[in-house]
PDB file of C-alpha atoms in Angstrom:
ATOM      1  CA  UNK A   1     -69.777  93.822 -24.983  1.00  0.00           C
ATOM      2  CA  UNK A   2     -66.391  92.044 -25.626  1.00  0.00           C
ATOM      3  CA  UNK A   3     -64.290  93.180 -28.447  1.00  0.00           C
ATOM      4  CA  UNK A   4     -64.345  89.687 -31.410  1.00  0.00           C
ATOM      5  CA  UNK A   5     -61.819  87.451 -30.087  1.00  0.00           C
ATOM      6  CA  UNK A   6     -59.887  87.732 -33.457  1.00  0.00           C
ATOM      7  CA  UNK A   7     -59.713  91.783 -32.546  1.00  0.00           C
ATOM      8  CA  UNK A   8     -58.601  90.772 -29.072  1.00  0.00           C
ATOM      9  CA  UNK A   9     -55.848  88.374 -30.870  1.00  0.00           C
ATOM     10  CA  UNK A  10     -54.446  91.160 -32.794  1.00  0.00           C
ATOM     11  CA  UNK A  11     -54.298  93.296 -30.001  1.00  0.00           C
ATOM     12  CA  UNK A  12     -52.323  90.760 -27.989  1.00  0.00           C
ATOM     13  CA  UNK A  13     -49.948  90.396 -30.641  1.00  0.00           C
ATOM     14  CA  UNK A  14     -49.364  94.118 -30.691  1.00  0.00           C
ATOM     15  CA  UNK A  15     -48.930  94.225 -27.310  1.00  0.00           C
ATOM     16  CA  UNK A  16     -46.188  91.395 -27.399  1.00  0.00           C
ATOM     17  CA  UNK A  17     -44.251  93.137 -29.727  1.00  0.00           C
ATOM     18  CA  UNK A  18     -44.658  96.586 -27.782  1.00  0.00           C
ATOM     19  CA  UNK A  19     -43.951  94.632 -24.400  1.00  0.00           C
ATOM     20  CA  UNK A  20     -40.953  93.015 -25.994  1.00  0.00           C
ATOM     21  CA  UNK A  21     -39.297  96.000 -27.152  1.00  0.00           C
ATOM     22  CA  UNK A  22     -39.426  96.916 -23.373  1.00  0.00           C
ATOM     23  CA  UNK A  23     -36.764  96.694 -20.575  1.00  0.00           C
ATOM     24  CA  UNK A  24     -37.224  94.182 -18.129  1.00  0.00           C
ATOM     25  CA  UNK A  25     -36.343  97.387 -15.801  1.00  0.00           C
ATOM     26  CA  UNK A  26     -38.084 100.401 -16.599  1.00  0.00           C
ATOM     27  CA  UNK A  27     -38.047 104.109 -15.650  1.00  0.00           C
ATOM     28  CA  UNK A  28     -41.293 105.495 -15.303  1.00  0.00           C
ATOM     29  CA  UNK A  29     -41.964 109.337 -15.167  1.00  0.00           C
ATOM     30  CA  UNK A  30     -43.064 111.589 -12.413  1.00  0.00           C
ATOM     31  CA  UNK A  31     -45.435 112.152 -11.444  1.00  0.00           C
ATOM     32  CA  UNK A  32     -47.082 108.805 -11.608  1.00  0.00           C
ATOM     33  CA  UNK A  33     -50.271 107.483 -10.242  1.00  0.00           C
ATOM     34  CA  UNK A  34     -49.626 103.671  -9.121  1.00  0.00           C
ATOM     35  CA  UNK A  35     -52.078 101.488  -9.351  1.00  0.00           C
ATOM     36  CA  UNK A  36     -52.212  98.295  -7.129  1.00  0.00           C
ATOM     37  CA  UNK A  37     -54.591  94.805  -7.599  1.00  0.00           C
ATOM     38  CA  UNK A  38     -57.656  95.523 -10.379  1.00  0.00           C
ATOM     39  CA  UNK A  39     -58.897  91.884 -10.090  1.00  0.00           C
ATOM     40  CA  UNK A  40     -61.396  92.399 -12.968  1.00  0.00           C
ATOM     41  CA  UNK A  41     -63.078  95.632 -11.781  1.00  0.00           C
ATOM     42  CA  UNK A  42     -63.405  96.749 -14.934  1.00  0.00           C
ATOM     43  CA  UNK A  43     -65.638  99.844 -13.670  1.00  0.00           C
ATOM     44  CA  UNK A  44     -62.966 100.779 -10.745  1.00  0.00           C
ATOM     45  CA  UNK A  45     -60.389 101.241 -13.715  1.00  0.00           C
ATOM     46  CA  UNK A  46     -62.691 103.695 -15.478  1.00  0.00           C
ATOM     47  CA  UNK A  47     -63.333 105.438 -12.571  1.00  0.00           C
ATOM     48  CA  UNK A  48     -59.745 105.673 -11.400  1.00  0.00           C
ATOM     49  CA  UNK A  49     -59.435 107.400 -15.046  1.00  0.00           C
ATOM     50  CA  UNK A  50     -62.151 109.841 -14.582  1.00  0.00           C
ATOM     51  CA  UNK A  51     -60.775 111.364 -10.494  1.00  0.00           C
ATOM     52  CA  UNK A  52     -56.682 110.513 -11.740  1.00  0.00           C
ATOM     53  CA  UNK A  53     -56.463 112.117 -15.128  1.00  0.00           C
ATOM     54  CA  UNK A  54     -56.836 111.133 -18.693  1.00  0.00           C
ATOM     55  CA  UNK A  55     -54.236 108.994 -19.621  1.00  0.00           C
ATOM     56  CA  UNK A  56     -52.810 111.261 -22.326  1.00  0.00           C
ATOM     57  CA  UNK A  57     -52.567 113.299 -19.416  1.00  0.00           C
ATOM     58  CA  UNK A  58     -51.187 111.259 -16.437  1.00  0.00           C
ATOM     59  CA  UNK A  59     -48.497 108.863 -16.130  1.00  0.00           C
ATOM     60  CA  UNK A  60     -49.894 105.018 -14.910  1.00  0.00           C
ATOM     61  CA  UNK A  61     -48.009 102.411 -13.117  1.00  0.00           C
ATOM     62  CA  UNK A  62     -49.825  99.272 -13.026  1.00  0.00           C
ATOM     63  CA  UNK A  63     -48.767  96.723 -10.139  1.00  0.00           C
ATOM     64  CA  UNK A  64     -50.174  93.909 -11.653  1.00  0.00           C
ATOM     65  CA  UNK A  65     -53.383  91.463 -10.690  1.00  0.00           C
ATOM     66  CA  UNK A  66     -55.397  92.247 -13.480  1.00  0.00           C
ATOM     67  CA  UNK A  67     -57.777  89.308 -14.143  1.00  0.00           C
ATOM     68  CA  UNK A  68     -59.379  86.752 -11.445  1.00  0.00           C
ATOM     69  CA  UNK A  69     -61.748  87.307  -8.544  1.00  0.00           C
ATOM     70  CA  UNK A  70     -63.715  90.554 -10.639  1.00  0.00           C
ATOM     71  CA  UNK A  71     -66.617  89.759 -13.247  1.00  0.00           C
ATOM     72  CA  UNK A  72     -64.838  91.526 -15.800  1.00  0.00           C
ATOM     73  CA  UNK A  73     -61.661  90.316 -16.491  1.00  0.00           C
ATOM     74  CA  UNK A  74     -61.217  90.104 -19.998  1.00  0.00           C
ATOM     75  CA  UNK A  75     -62.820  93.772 -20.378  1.00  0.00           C
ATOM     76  CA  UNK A  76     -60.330  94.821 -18.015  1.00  0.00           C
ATOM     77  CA  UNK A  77     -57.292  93.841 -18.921  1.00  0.00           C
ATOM     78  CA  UNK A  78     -58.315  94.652 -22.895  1.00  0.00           C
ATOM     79  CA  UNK A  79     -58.795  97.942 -21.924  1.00  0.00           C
ATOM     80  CA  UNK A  80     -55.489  98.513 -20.246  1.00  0.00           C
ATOM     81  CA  UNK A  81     -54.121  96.421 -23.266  1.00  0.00           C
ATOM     82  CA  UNK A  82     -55.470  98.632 -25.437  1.00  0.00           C
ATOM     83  CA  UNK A  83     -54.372 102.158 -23.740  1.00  0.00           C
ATOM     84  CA  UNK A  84     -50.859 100.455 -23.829  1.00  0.00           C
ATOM     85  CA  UNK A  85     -50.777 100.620 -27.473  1.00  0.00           C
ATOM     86  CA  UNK A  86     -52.291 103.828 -27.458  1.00  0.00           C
ATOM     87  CA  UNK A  87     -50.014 105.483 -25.150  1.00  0.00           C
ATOM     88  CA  UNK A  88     -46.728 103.559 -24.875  1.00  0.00           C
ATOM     89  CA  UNK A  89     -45.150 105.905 -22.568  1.00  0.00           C
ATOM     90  CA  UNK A  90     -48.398 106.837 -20.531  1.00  0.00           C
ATOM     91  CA  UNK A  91     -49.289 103.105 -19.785  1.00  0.00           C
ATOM     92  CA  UNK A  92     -46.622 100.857 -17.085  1.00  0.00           C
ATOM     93  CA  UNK A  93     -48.199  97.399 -16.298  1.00  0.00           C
ATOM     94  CA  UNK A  94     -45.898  95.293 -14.523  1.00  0.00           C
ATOM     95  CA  UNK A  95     -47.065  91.148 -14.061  1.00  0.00           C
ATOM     96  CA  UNK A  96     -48.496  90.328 -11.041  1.00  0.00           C
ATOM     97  CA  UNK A  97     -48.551  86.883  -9.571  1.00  0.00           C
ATOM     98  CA  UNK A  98     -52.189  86.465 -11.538  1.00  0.00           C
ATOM     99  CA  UNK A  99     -51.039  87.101 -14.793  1.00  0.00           C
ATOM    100  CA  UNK A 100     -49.322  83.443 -14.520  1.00  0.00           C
ATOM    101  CA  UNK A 101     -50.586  80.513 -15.638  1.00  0.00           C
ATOM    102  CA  UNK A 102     -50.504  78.589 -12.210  1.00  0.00           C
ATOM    103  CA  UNK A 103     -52.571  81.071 -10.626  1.00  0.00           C
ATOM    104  CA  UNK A 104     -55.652  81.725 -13.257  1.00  0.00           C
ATOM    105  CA  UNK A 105     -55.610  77.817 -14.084  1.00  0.00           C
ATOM    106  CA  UNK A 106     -59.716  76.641 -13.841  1.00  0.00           C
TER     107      UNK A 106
END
């Protein structure tokens, strides 16, 4: 079930401000597990949580691609939203070419 949209609009806006705050060049810790392309595949994320570590307990690097081709966009990339703001300095998610708005036009 999807978070209320105005829950998902506050957590956006956190996540701005958090993003914002960021380098556009960024030093992540090692070790890191680097994720590639998530398209959606909302229960691929939670499984790559469950074999790579908790993420209080592992570093992530996100590549990007989180949204399009998968049935669960949205949950996806509110989940990784949401660990973000959880764990600042756990969480790396870098824009891929279909976080832009030419790609996931309808």
């Amino acid at each position: 079930e999807l978070l209320d949209e105005l829950l998902i609009q506050m957590v956006c806006n956190e996540l701005k401000a958090v993003l914002m705050e960021e380098s556009n060049v960024k030093s992540v810790a090692a070790p890191v597990t680097i994720v590639g392309d998530v398209h959606g595949q909302f229960y691929d994320v939670v499984e790559l949580f469950l074999i790579g570590g908790k993420v209080p307990d592992t570093n992530y690097l996100f590549l990007g691609d989180y949204v399009d081709r998968g049935p669960f966009s949205v949950e996806t990339i509110t989940l990784l939203c949401c660990l973000k703001l959880r764990h600042p300095q756990r969480i790396t998610l870098l824009r891929g070419n279909h976080e832009s708005r030419q790609i996931t036009q309808v």
